């Protein structure tokens, strides 16, 4: 065993996204959640729609200060969250100053606690006027205009930015599997959307860098570990790295999200979470190594976590993944931070409220917050800024 010291100023954080925790949003997802087609599909599967409609969520919109007290009590110094485009620009070209003030208050509350914000500009939701999302005519122009507005408003308070959250993962669900809005399974549209996303990322990057060349801007992709190896060869390169490859001159750091092993042939082994996600901590190390070799850019782990309401797996999950991250640091990879997914239990998109990812449990009836035991495990590691690894 040896002790790894994480770099000075390492970002110890937790992450959320607006639609999953804020509550009270009005965007393409809220419309989809209540659409007749969606409700009929849930009814067909004998599921209760209430568990699949985001509604009030964790009411983080009103309770953010309480949540930041918890974040602070966990010795964390960074928070990743998204700014909800549909709040800022509910009608085309009309920016809502009150909502901008809301996010200013959020950032102020973080800074008062010495917690650094990392802002995601698109975490899968659109204002309702952006019909069919990334298919909308000139969408990259509108998206970049929104990003410029946010960049201008927050230029003095925010240094770290992510433009799109997991673009390829989202595209897979929206245009191939068809279980995310706008549910448009169509290979030709998929290519159009892909092109628009690449353009949207590049335009937003240029707009932000114009405001401040020192902004640190990331590209985020979901990086699974795939079995058997032949799938790994294809997916590792396509799902993990193709989008970042197309925008490789337009990011400062790679935001690496990692959750699990995806086995295409065999049933998962017995190390699984409550959603049958197969746990494979070593995979984060291999993805980090490949990513660093391809892109030669600093890495931030922008998401890593597991659905586990009873918190049986999470304490060990956190330790093991951080051990593999520590090993990569020891071998010379420039890793600048780790954000656990998630700070709070949240609305898990098409899967509704059942999967529980939070370091902090939410009682959805009373909105009471209860840190799970794993949060103390994480808090200790963050405080000591070290981890023991097997040599
Ligand atoms: C997404 C999150 C989601 C998490 C767990 C990631 O792909 O960015 O929004 O909650 O996975 O499924």
mmCIF file of C-alpha atoms and ligand atoms in Angstrom:
data_model
loop_
_atom_site.group_PDB
_atom_site.id
_atom_site.type_symbol
_atom_site.label_atom_id
_atom_site.label_comp_id
_atom_site.label_asym_id
_atom_site.label_seq_id
_atom_site.Cartn_x
_atom_site.Cartn_y
_atom_site.Cartn_z
ATOM 1 C CA UNK A 1 0.000 0.000 0.000
ATOM 2 C CA UNK A 2 1.141 3.552 -0.558
ATOM 3 C CA UNK A 3 -0.383 6.927 0.091
ATOM 4 C CA UNK A 4 -1.287 9.197 -2.795
ATOM 5 C CA UNK A 5 -1.504 12.893 -2.189
ATOM 6 C CA UNK A 6 -3.978 14.629 -4.509
ATOM 7 C CA UNK A 7 -2.703 17.822 -6.134
ATOM 8 C CA UNK A 8 -2.921 21.103 -4.269
ATOM 9 C CA UNK A 9 -6.170 22.925 -5.188
ATOM 10 C CA UNK A 10 -7.768 19.646 -6.292
ATOM 11 C CA UNK A 11 -11.486 20.214 -6.834
ATOM 12 C CA UNK A 12 -13.398 18.013 -4.405
ATOM 13 C CA UNK A 13 -16.983 18.322 -5.478
ATOM 14 C CA UNK A 14 -20.443 16.957 -6.063
ATOM 15 C CA UNK A 15 -22.684 17.502 -9.085
ATOM 16 C CA UNK A 16 -26.343 18.046 -9.969
ATOM 17 C CA UNK A 17 -28.289 19.333 -12.963
ATOM 18 C CA UNK A 18 -31.103 21.881 -12.995
ATOM 19 C CA UNK A 19 -33.950 19.728 -14.266
ATOM 20 C CA UNK A 20 -33.085 16.888 -11.917
ATOM 21 C CA UNK A 21 -33.113 18.830 -8.647
ATOM 22 C CA UNK A 22 -34.510 22.354 -8.971
ATOM 23 C CA UNK A 23 -38.210 21.643 -9.389
ATOM 24 C CA UNK A 24 -40.733 23.929 -11.034
ATOM 25 C CA UNK A 25 -39.164 23.969 -14.472
ATOM 26 C CA UNK A 26 -41.008 24.407 -17.734
ATOM 27 C CA UNK A 27 -39.038 22.935 -20.613
ATOM 28 C CA UNK A 28 -39.187 20.235 -23.293
ATOM 29 C CA UNK A 29 -38.806 17.486 -20.665
ATOM 30 C CA UNK A 30 -41.691 18.686 -18.496
ATOM 31 C CA UNK A 31 -43.864 18.729 -21.627
ATOM 32 C CA UNK A 32 -42.705 15.257 -22.587
ATOM 33 C CA UNK A 33 -43.226 13.849 -19.085
ATOM 34 C CA UNK A 34 -46.880 14.842 -19.256
ATOM 35 C CA UNK A 35 -47.510 14.044 -22.932
ATOM 36 C CA UNK A 36 -50.279 11.596 -23.762
ATOM 37 C CA UNK A 37 -47.858 9.243 -25.439
ATOM 38 C CA UNK A 38 -45.594 9.073 -22.397
ATOM 39 C CA UNK A 39 -48.483 8.643 -19.967
ATOM 40 C CA UNK A 40 -49.949 5.857 -22.097
ATOM 41 C CA UNK A 41 -46.577 4.107 -22.221
ATOM 42 C CA UNK A 42 -46.291 4.255 -18.420
ATOM 43 C CA UNK A 43 -49.835 3.017 -18.005
ATOM 44 C CA UNK A 44 -49.039 0.127 -20.343
ATOM 45 C CA UNK A 45 -46.189 -0.840 -18.016
ATOM 46 C CA UNK A 46 -48.470 -0.421 -14.956
ATOM 47 C CA UNK A 47 -46.304 2.384 -13.603
ATOM 48 C CA UNK A 48 -47.566 5.366 -11.640
ATOM 49 C CA UNK A 49 -47.005 8.575 -13.663
ATOM 50 C CA UNK A 50 -46.411 10.548 -10.453
ATOM 51 C CA UNK A 51 -43.072 8.765 -10.073
ATOM 52 C CA UNK A 52 -42.058 9.900 -13.561
ATOM 53 C CA UNK A 53 -42.995 13.578 -13.546
ATOM 54 C CA UNK A 54 -40.295 15.924 -12.294
ATOM 55 C CA UNK A 55 -42.588 18.481 -10.578
ATOM 56 C CA UNK A 56 -41.012 19.843 -7.397
ATOM 57 C CA UNK A 57 -38.040 17.440 -7.402
ATOM 58 C CA UNK A 58 -35.740 18.218 -4.437
ATOM 59 C CA UNK A 59 -36.796 21.886 -4.563
ATOM 60 C CA UNK A 60 -33.150 22.854 -4.778
ATOM 61 C CA UNK A 61 -34.334 26.050 -6.461
ATOM 62 C CA UNK A 62 -35.508 27.282 -3.068
ATOM 63 C CA UNK A 63 -33.332 25.229 -0.745
ATOM 64 C CA UNK A 64 -29.931 25.740 -2.348
ATOM 65 C CA UNK A 65 -28.467 27.488 0.707
ATOM 66 C CA UNK A 66 -29.328 24.538 2.910
ATOM 67 C CA UNK A 67 -27.729 22.234 0.345
ATOM 68 C CA UNK A 68 -24.546 24.286 0.255
ATOM 69 C CA UNK A 69 -24.291 24.074 4.048
ATOM 70 C CA UNK A 70 -24.289 20.309 3.621
ATOM 71 C CA UNK A 71 -21.731 20.531 0.810
ATOM 72 C CA UNK A 72 -19.497 22.578 3.091
ATOM 73 C CA UNK A 73 -19.958 20.186 6.012
ATOM 74 C CA UNK A 74 -18.641 17.455 3.698
ATOM 75 C CA UNK A 75 -15.364 19.384 3.235
ATOM 76 C CA UNK A 76 -16.075 19.903 -0.455
ATOM 77 C CA UNK A 77 -14.699 22.921 -2.268
ATOM 78 C CA UNK A 78 -16.497 22.688 -5.630
ATOM 79 C CA UNK A 79 -20.009 22.258 -7.019
ATOM 80 C CA UNK A 80 -21.060 21.382 -10.554
ATOM 81 C CA UNK A 81 -24.568 22.414 -11.565
ATOM 82 C CA UNK A 82 -26.389 23.549 -14.678
ATOM 83 C CA UNK A 83 -28.084 26.799 -15.581
ATOM 84 C CA UNK A 84 -31.515 26.130 -17.003
ATOM 85 C CA UNK A 85 -31.829 27.757 -20.429
ATOM 86 C CA UNK A 86 -35.642 27.626 -20.255
ATOM 87 C CA UNK A 87 -35.597 29.825 -17.140
ATOM 88 C CA UNK A 88 -33.195 32.373 -18.573
ATOM 89 C CA UNK A 89 -34.804 32.652 -22.012
ATOM 90 C CA UNK A 90 -38.391 31.401 -21.713
ATOM 91 C CA UNK A 91 -39.286 33.206 -24.940
ATOM 92 C CA UNK A 92 -36.946 33.632 -27.877
ATOM 93 C CA UNK A 93 -34.736 36.680 -27.325
ATOM 94 C CA UNK A 94 -36.348 37.675 -24.008
ATOM 95 C CA UNK A 95 -33.977 37.135 -21.116
ATOM 96 C CA UNK A 96 -35.515 36.931 -17.682
ATOM 97 C CA UNK A 97 -33.488 39.171 -15.364
ATOM 98 C CA UNK A 98 -35.105 37.726 -12.255
ATOM 99 C CA UNK A 99 -33.867 34.263 -13.106
ATOM 100 C CA UNK A 100 -30.406 35.625 -13.806
ATOM 101 C CA UNK A 101 -30.520 37.163 -10.338
ATOM 102 C CA UNK A 102 -31.514 33.795 -8.934
ATOM 103 C CA UNK A 103 -28.379 32.144 -10.312
ATOM 104 C CA UNK A 104 -26.322 35.092 -9.115
ATOM 105 C CA UNK A 105 -27.622 34.406 -5.624
ATOM 106 C CA UNK A 106 -26.712 30.728 -6.066
ATOM 107 C CA UNK A 107 -23.157 31.591 -7.061
ATOM 108 C CA UNK A 108 -22.840 34.159 -4.289
ATOM 109 C CA UNK A 109 -23.948 31.562 -1.740
ATOM 110 C CA UNK A 110 -21.276 29.177 -3.043
ATOM 111 C CA UNK A 111 -18.546 31.758 -2.980
ATOM 112 C CA UNK A 112 -19.409 32.809 0.550
ATOM 113 C CA UNK A 113 -18.578 29.242 1.552
ATOM 114 C CA UNK A 114 -15.439 29.180 -0.597
ATOM 115 C CA UNK A 115 -16.938 26.642 -2.972
ATOM 116 C CA UNK A 116 -15.961 26.960 -6.627
ATOM 117 C CA UNK A 117 -18.762 26.751 -9.189
ATOM 118 C CA UNK A 118 -18.432 24.647 -12.331
ATOM 119 C CA UNK A 119 -21.319 25.525 -14.629
ATOM 120 C CA UNK A 120 -22.879 23.261 -17.250
ATOM 121 C CA UNK A 121 -24.642 25.197 -19.983
ATOM 122 C CA UNK A 122 -26.714 22.369 -21.415
ATOM 123 C CA UNK A 123 -27.719 19.352 -19.376
ATOM 124 C CA UNK A 124 -30.296 17.845 -21.758
ATOM 125 C CA UNK A 125 -33.202 20.331 -21.565
ATOM 126 C CA UNK A 126 -34.468 23.057 -23.911
ATOM 127 C CA UNK A 127 -36.856 26.001 -23.640
ATOM 128 C CA UNK A 128 -40.122 24.926 -25.257
ATOM 129 C CA UNK A 129 -39.691 27.348 -28.166
ATOM 130 C CA UNK A 130 -36.590 25.411 -29.298
ATOM 131 C CA UNK A 131 -38.780 22.811 -31.012
ATOM 132 C CA UNK A 132 -37.165 19.379 -31.257
ATOM 133 C CA UNK A 133 -34.041 20.629 -29.551
ATOM 134 C CA UNK A 134 -30.880 20.203 -31.582
ATOM 135 C CA UNK A 135 -32.958 19.852 -34.774
ATOM 136 C CA UNK A 136 -34.298 23.402 -34.472
ATOM 137 C CA UNK A 137 -33.199 25.710 -37.347
ATOM 138 C CA UNK A 138 -30.170 27.809 -36.276
ATOM 139 C CA UNK A 139 -30.135 26.169 -32.867
ATOM 140 C CA UNK A 140 -26.363 26.607 -32.528
ATOM 141 C CA UNK A 141 -26.769 30.362 -32.988
ATOM 142 C CA UNK A 142 -29.452 30.564 -30.280
ATOM 143 C CA UNK A 143 -27.521 28.315 -27.934
ATOM 144 C CA UNK A 144 -24.306 30.323 -28.321
ATOM 145 C CA UNK A 145 -26.261 33.538 -27.731
ATOM 146 C CA UNK A 146 -27.590 32.122 -24.464
ATOM 147 C CA UNK A 147 -24.060 31.030 -23.466
ATOM 148 C CA UNK A 148 -22.672 34.486 -24.281
ATOM 149 C CA UNK A 149 -25.331 36.075 -22.084
ATOM 150 C CA UNK A 150 -24.488 33.785 -19.181
ATOM 151 C CA UNK A 151 -20.754 34.264 -19.717
ATOM 152 C CA UNK A 152 -21.185 38.045 -19.603
ATOM 153 C CA UNK A 153 -23.358 37.953 -16.501
ATOM 154 C CA UNK A 154 -21.074 35.629 -14.530
ATOM 155 C CA UNK A 155 -17.652 36.477 -15.904
ATOM 156 C CA UNK A 156 -16.311 37.728 -12.594
ATOM 157 C CA UNK A 157 -17.524 34.833 -10.485
ATOM 158 C CA UNK A 158 -17.043 31.719 -12.591
ATOM 159 C CA UNK A 159 -13.902 30.205 -14.068
ATOM 160 C CA UNK A 160 -14.927 26.609 -14.895
ATOM 161 C CA UNK A 161 -17.471 25.846 -17.602
ATOM 162 C CA UNK A 162 -18.891 22.805 -19.348
ATOM 163 C CA UNK A 163 -20.775 23.374 -22.539
ATOM 164 C CA UNK A 164 -22.708 20.183 -23.360
ATOM 165 C CA UNK A 165 -23.274 17.318 -20.962
ATOM 166 C CA UNK A 166 -22.611 13.931 -22.626
ATOM 167 C CA UNK A 167 -23.740 14.897 -26.141
ATOM 168 C CA UNK A 168 -23.361 11.431 -27.633
ATOM 169 C CA UNK A 169 -25.025 9.637 -24.792
ATOM 170 C CA UNK A 170 -28.005 11.973 -25.114
ATOM 171 C CA UNK A 171 -28.111 11.504 -28.882
ATOM 172 C CA UNK A 172 -28.155 7.735 -28.488
ATOM 173 C CA UNK A 173 -31.263 8.031 -26.300
ATOM 174 C CA UNK A 174 -33.059 10.761 -28.229
ATOM 175 C CA UNK A 175 -32.468 9.604 -31.809
ATOM 176 C CA UNK A 176 -31.567 5.912 -31.685
ATOM 177 C CA UNK A 177 -33.284 4.246 -28.731
ATOM 178 C CA UNK A 178 -35.933 6.985 -28.613
ATOM 179 C CA UNK A 179 -36.588 7.094 -24.869
ATOM 180 C CA UNK A 180 -35.603 10.768 -24.400
ATOM 181 C CA UNK A 181 -37.455 13.731 -25.912
ATOM 182 C CA UNK A 182 -37.837 14.584 -28.717
ATOM 183 C CA UNK A 183 -38.028 10.792 -29.283
ATOM 184 C CA UNK A 184 -37.080 10.953 -32.947
ATOM 185 C CA UNK A 185 -35.605 7.660 -34.015
ATOM 186 C CA UNK A 186 -34.126 8.559 -37.332
ATOM 187 C CA UNK A 187 -30.595 8.038 -38.486
ATOM 188 C CA UNK A 188 -30.608 10.997 -40.921
ATOM 189 C CA UNK A 189 -31.874 13.375 -38.286
ATOM 190 C CA UNK A 190 -29.259 11.998 -35.956
ATOM 191 C CA UNK A 191 -26.490 13.191 -38.268
ATOM 192 C CA UNK A 192 -28.085 16.624 -38.572
ATOM 193 C CA UNK A 193 -28.330 16.835 -34.790
ATOM 194 C CA UNK A 194 -24.733 15.714 -34.383
ATOM 195 C CA UNK A 195 -23.575 18.432 -36.744
ATOM 196 C CA UNK A 196 -25.625 21.036 -34.859
ATOM 197 C CA UNK A 197 -24.218 19.935 -31.529
ATOM 198 C CA UNK A 198 -20.663 20.198 -32.772
ATOM 199 C CA UNK A 199 -21.394 23.636 -34.138
ATOM 200 C CA UNK A 200 -23.199 24.636 -30.923
ATOM 201 C CA UNK A 201 -20.218 23.572 -28.835
ATOM 202 C CA UNK A 202 -17.728 25.431 -31.004
ATOM 203 C CA UNK A 203 -19.795 28.621 -31.190
ATOM 204 C CA UNK A 204 -20.356 28.619 -27.431
ATOM 205 C CA UNK A 205 -16.663 28.018 -26.815
ATOM 206 C CA UNK A 206 -15.704 30.972 -29.008
ATOM 207 C CA UNK A 207 -18.312 33.213 -27.359
ATOM 208 C CA UNK A 208 -17.036 32.361 -23.869
ATOM 209 C CA UNK A 209 -13.365 32.716 -24.756
ATOM 210 C CA UNK A 210 -14.116 36.109 -26.277
ATOM 211 C CA UNK A 211 -15.411 37.225 -22.927
ATOM 212 C CA UNK A 212 -12.440 35.868 -21.010
ATOM 213 C CA UNK A 213 -9.623 33.833 -22.567
ATOM 214 C CA UNK A 214 -8.792 32.491 -19.101
ATOM 215 C CA UNK A 215 -12.097 30.686 -18.726
ATOM 216 C CA UNK A 216 -11.462 26.952 -18.346
ATOM 217 C CA UNK A 217 -13.923 25.213 -20.643
ATOM 218 C CA UNK A 218 -14.547 21.491 -20.802
ATOM 219 C CA UNK A 219 -16.093 18.905 -23.059
ATOM 220 C CA UNK A 220 -17.935 16.153 -21.170
ATOM 221 C CA UNK A 221 -18.554 12.629 -22.349
ATOM 222 C CA UNK A 222 -19.966 9.553 -20.721
ATOM 223 C CA UNK A 223 -17.233 6.948 -20.777
ATOM 224 C CA UNK A 224 -18.353 3.411 -20.063
ATOM 225 C CA UNK A 225 -16.203 0.307 -19.967
ATOM 226 C CA UNK A 226 -17.392 -2.208 -22.535
ATOM 227 C CA UNK A 227 -17.249 -6.000 -22.747
ATOM 228 C CA UNK A 228 -16.459 -8.126 -24.668
ATOM 229 C CA UNK A 229 -13.344 -6.559 -26.130
ATOM 230 C CA UNK A 230 -14.627 -6.265 -29.704
ATOM 231 C CA UNK A 231 -17.407 -3.956 -28.469
ATOM 232 C CA UNK A 232 -14.884 -2.105 -26.400
ATOM 233 C CA UNK A 233 -12.823 -1.420 -29.461
ATOM 234 C CA UNK A 234 -15.783 0.209 -31.214
ATOM 235 C CA UNK A 235 -17.619 1.859 -28.335
ATOM 236 C CA UNK A 236 -14.565 3.025 -26.420
ATOM 237 C CA UNK A 237 -13.534 5.048 -29.398
ATOM 238 C CA UNK A 238 -16.931 6.125 -30.668
ATOM 239 C CA UNK A 239 -19.077 6.708 -27.603
ATOM 240 C CA UNK A 240 -16.309 7.905 -25.359
ATOM 241 C CA UNK A 241 -14.171 9.955 -27.643
ATOM 242 C CA UNK A 242 -15.707 10.819 -31.022
ATOM 243 C CA UNK A 243 -17.449 14.059 -30.057
ATOM 244 C CA UNK A 244 -14.394 15.349 -28.149
ATOM 245 C CA UNK A 245 -12.317 14.405 -31.199
ATOM 246 C CA UNK A 246 -14.483 16.609 -33.461
ATOM 247 C CA UNK A 247 -14.126 19.560 -31.120
ATOM 248 C CA UNK A 248 -10.569 18.876 -30.027
ATOM 249 C CA UNK A 249 -9.312 22.421 -30.570
ATOM 250 C CA UNK A 250 -12.239 23.774 -28.597
ATOM 251 C CA UNK A 251 -11.783 22.643 -25.032
ATOM 252 C CA UNK A 252 -9.340 23.137 -22.170
ATOM 253 C CA UNK A 253 -10.142 20.069 -20.097
ATOM 254 C CA UNK A 254 -11.850 16.739 -20.585
ATOM 255 C CA UNK A 255 -14.801 16.192 -18.270
ATOM 256 C CA UNK A 256 -14.902 12.464 -17.817
ATOM 257 C CA UNK A 257 -18.114 10.851 -16.547
ATOM 258 C CA UNK A 258 -17.818 7.231 -15.547
ATOM 259 C CA UNK A 259 -20.313 4.862 -13.951
ATOM 260 C CA UNK A 260 -20.046 1.237 -14.949
ATOM 261 C CA UNK A 261 -19.154 -1.687 -17.123
ATOM 262 C CA UNK A 262 -21.578 -2.455 -19.918
ATOM 263 C CA UNK A 263 -21.541 -6.093 -20.898
ATOM 264 C CA UNK A 264 -23.221 -6.791 -24.213
ATOM 265 C CA UNK A 265 -23.208 -10.570 -24.009
ATOM 266 C CA UNK A 266 -23.104 -11.785 -20.447
ATOM 267 C CA UNK A 267 -25.360 -10.928 -17.554
ATOM 268 C CA UNK A 268 -23.644 -8.648 -15.067
ATOM 269 C CA UNK A 269 -21.506 -10.227 -12.349
ATOM 270 C CA UNK A 270 -22.645 -10.017 -8.746
ATOM 271 C CA UNK A 271 -21.137 -6.581 -8.157
ATOM 272 C CA UNK A 272 -24.152 -4.609 -9.244
ATOM 273 C CA UNK A 273 -26.064 -1.613 -7.966
ATOM 274 C CA UNK A 274 -29.820 -1.529 -7.457
ATOM 275 C CA UNK A 275 -30.350 -0.716 -11.162
ATOM 276 C CA UNK A 276 -28.199 -3.716 -12.138
ATOM 277 C CA UNK A 277 -25.344 -1.429 -13.107
ATOM 278 C CA UNK A 278 -22.166 -3.460 -13.021
ATOM 279 C CA UNK A 279 -19.477 -1.958 -10.839
ATOM 280 C CA UNK A 280 -15.999 -1.929 -12.320
ATOM 281 C CA UNK A 281 -13.753 0.664 -10.654
ATOM 282 C CA UNK A 282 -10.721 -0.268 -12.718
ATOM 283 C CA UNK A 283 -12.552 0.982 -15.827
ATOM 284 C CA UNK A 284 -12.221 4.591 -14.701
ATOM 285 C CA UNK A 285 -8.449 4.188 -14.658
ATOM 286 C CA UNK A 286 -8.290 2.735 -18.176
ATOM 287 C CA UNK A 287 -10.578 5.437 -19.551
ATOM 288 C CA UNK A 288 -8.485 8.143 -17.903
ATOM 289 C CA UNK A 289 -5.297 6.664 -19.375
ATOM 290 C CA UNK A 290 -6.727 6.457 -22.893
ATOM 291 C CA UNK A 291 -8.249 9.879 -22.713
ATOM 292 C CA UNK A 292 -4.997 11.440 -21.555
ATOM 293 C CA UNK A 293 -3.066 9.666 -24.259
ATOM 294 C CA UNK A 294 -5.449 10.819 -27.032
ATOM 295 C CA UNK A 295 -6.110 14.389 -25.984
ATOM 296 C CA UNK A 296 -3.180 15.344 -23.748
ATOM 297 C CA UNK A 297 -5.398 17.730 -21.795
ATOM 298 C CA UNK A 298 -6.146 18.017 -18.084
ATOM 299 C CA UNK A 299 -8.990 15.814 -16.884
ATOM 300 C CA UNK A 300 -11.747 16.510 -14.387
ATOM 301 C CA UNK A 301 -13.943 13.617 -13.284
ATOM 302 C CA UNK A 302 -17.247 15.433 -13.716
ATOM 303 C CA UNK A 303 -19.507 12.517 -12.692
ATOM 304 C CA UNK A 304 -19.064 9.192 -10.920
ATOM 305 C CA UNK A 305 -21.610 7.480 -8.717
ATOM 306 C CA UNK A 306 -24.080 4.658 -8.303
ATOM 307 C CA UNK A 307 -27.799 4.236 -7.617
ATOM 308 C CA UNK A 308 -27.991 2.853 -4.077
ATOM 309 C CA UNK A 309 -30.869 3.903 -1.807
ATOM 310 C CA UNK A 310 -29.605 1.850 1.101
ATOM 311 C CA UNK A 311 -26.068 3.097 0.752
ATOM 312 C CA UNK A 312 -24.634 -0.405 0.974
ATOM 313 C CA UNK A 313 -22.376 -0.132 -2.027
ATOM 314 C CA UNK A 314 -21.584 3.567 -2.183
ATOM 315 C CA UNK A 315 -19.002 3.846 0.644
ATOM 316 C CA UNK A 316 -16.797 1.258 -0.977
ATOM 317 C CA UNK A 317 -17.629 2.471 -4.489
ATOM 318 C CA UNK A 318 -16.282 5.932 -3.707
ATOM 319 C CA UNK A 319 -13.092 4.630 -2.137
ATOM 320 C CA UNK A 320 -12.317 2.193 -4.911
ATOM 321 C CA UNK A 321 -12.871 4.670 -7.726
ATOM 322 C CA UNK A 322 -10.734 7.254 -5.958
ATOM 323 C CA UNK A 323 -8.004 4.670 -5.514
ATOM 324 C CA UNK A 324 -7.886 4.090 -9.270
ATOM 325 C CA UNK A 325 -7.948 7.829 -9.892
ATOM 326 C CA UNK A 326 -5.090 8.160 -7.398
ATOM 327 C CA UNK A 327 -3.131 5.544 -9.311
ATOM 328 C CA UNK A 328 -3.540 7.531 -12.538
ATOM 329 C CA UNK A 329 -2.337 10.676 -10.755
ATOM 330 C CA UNK A 330 0.653 8.774 -9.428
ATOM 331 C CA UNK A 331 1.464 7.746 -12.993
ATOM 332 C CA UNK A 332 1.554 11.359 -14.076
ATOM 333 C CA UNK A 333 -1.947 12.130 -15.392
ATOM 334 C CA UNK A 334 -3.044 15.723 -14.830
ATOM 335 C CA UNK A 335 -6.366 15.241 -13.001
ATOM 336 C CA UNK A 336 -7.764 18.424 -11.512
ATOM 337 C CA UNK A 337 -10.925 17.351 -9.715
ATOM 338 C CA UNK A 338 -13.558 14.780 -8.808
ATOM 339 C CA UNK A 339 -17.316 15.458 -8.691
ATOM 340 C CA UNK A 340 -19.484 12.778 -7.184
ATOM 341 C CA UNK A 341 -22.854 12.208 -8.840
ATOM 342 C CA UNK A 342 -24.828 13.299 -7.092
ATOM 343 C CA UNK A 343 -25.034 15.669 -4.169
ATOM 344 C CA UNK A 344 -28.771 14.971 -3.825
ATOM 345 C CA UNK A 345 -31.202 12.260 -4.811
ATOM 346 C CA UNK A 346 -32.625 13.459 -8.084
ATOM 347 C CA UNK A 347 -35.065 12.975 -10.922
ATOM 348 C CA UNK A 348 -33.429 10.303 -13.000
ATOM 349 C CA UNK A 349 -34.800 11.256 -16.433
ATOM 350 C CA UNK A 350 -36.772 8.434 -18.119
ATOM 351 C CA UNK A 351 -36.363 6.256 -14.990
ATOM 352 C CA UNK A 352 -38.117 8.732 -12.706
ATOM 353 C CA UNK A 353 -37.520 8.952 -8.974
ATOM 354 C CA UNK A 354 -36.626 5.366 -8.103
ATOM 355 C CA UNK A 355 -32.835 5.327 -8.609
ATOM 356 C CA UNK A 356 -31.174 7.117 -5.712
ATOM 357 C CA UNK A 357 -27.805 8.627 -6.525
ATOM 358 C CA UNK A 358 -27.477 11.118 -3.671
ATOM 359 C CA UNK A 359 -24.774 11.473 -1.081
ATOM 360 C CA UNK A 360 -27.756 13.087 0.583
ATOM 361 C CA UNK A 361 -31.110 11.357 0.785
ATOM 362 C CA UNK A 362 -34.226 13.376 -0.026
ATOM 363 C CA UNK A 363 -37.571 12.649 1.538
ATOM 364 C CA UNK A 364 -39.786 13.808 -1.306
ATOM 365 C CA UNK A 365 -42.788 14.315 0.971
ATOM 366 C CA UNK A 366 -41.133 16.558 3.562
ATOM 367 C CA UNK A 367 -38.073 17.656 1.521
ATOM 368 C CA UNK A 368 -35.941 16.700 4.494
ATOM 369 C CA UNK A 369 -32.259 16.218 3.642
ATOM 370 C CA UNK A 370 -30.363 13.353 5.275
ATOM 371 C CA UNK A 371 -26.695 12.779 4.453
ATOM 372 C CA UNK A 372 -26.058 9.084 3.851
ATOM 373 C CA UNK A 373 -23.147 7.370 5.670
ATOM 374 C CA UNK A 374 -21.094 7.271 2.443
ATOM 375 C CA UNK A 375 -20.983 11.068 2.504
ATOM 376 C CA UNK A 376 -18.740 10.877 5.597
ATOM 377 C CA UNK A 377 -16.414 8.470 3.834
ATOM 378 C CA UNK A 378 -16.097 10.933 0.976
ATOM 379 C CA UNK A 379 -15.779 13.896 3.369
ATOM 380 C CA UNK A 380 -12.816 12.234 5.122
ATOM 381 C CA UNK A 381 -10.974 11.604 1.874
ATOM 382 C CA UNK A 382 -11.590 15.174 0.725
ATOM 383 C CA UNK A 383 -10.373 16.555 4.029
ATOM 384 C CA UNK A 384 -7.158 14.541 4.055
ATOM 385 C CA UNK A 385 -6.596 15.075 0.309
ATOM 386 C CA UNK A 386 -5.035 11.614 0.241
ATOM 387 C CA UNK A 387 -5.917 8.025 -0.517
ATOM 388 C CA UNK A 388 -4.184 4.709 0.111
ATOM 389 C CA UNK A 389 -3.670 2.656 -3.024
ATOM 390 C CA UNK A 390 -2.457 -0.871 -3.705
ATOM 391 C CA UNK A 391 0.833 -0.712 -5.485
HETATM 392 C C1 LIG B 1 -26.154 12.120 -16.560
HETATM 393 C C2 LIG B 1 -26.933 12.425 -15.291
HETATM 394 C C3 LIG B 1 -27.588 11.169 -14.768
HETATM 395 C C4 LIG B 1 -26.515 10.151 -14.477
HETATM 396 C C5 LIG B 1 -27.010 8.853 -13.863
HETATM 397 C C6 LIG B 1 -25.341 10.832 -16.480
HETATM 398 O O1 LIG B 1 -25.253 10.247 -17.725
HETATM 399 O O2 LIG B 1 -25.336 13.198 -16.915
HETATM 400 O O3 LIG B 1 -27.843 13.436 -15.554
HETATM 401 O O4 LIG B 1 -28.377 11.403 -13.639
HETATM 402 O O5 LIG B 1 -25.866 9.831 -15.683
HETATM 403 O O6 LIG B 1 -27.799 8.132 -14.749
#
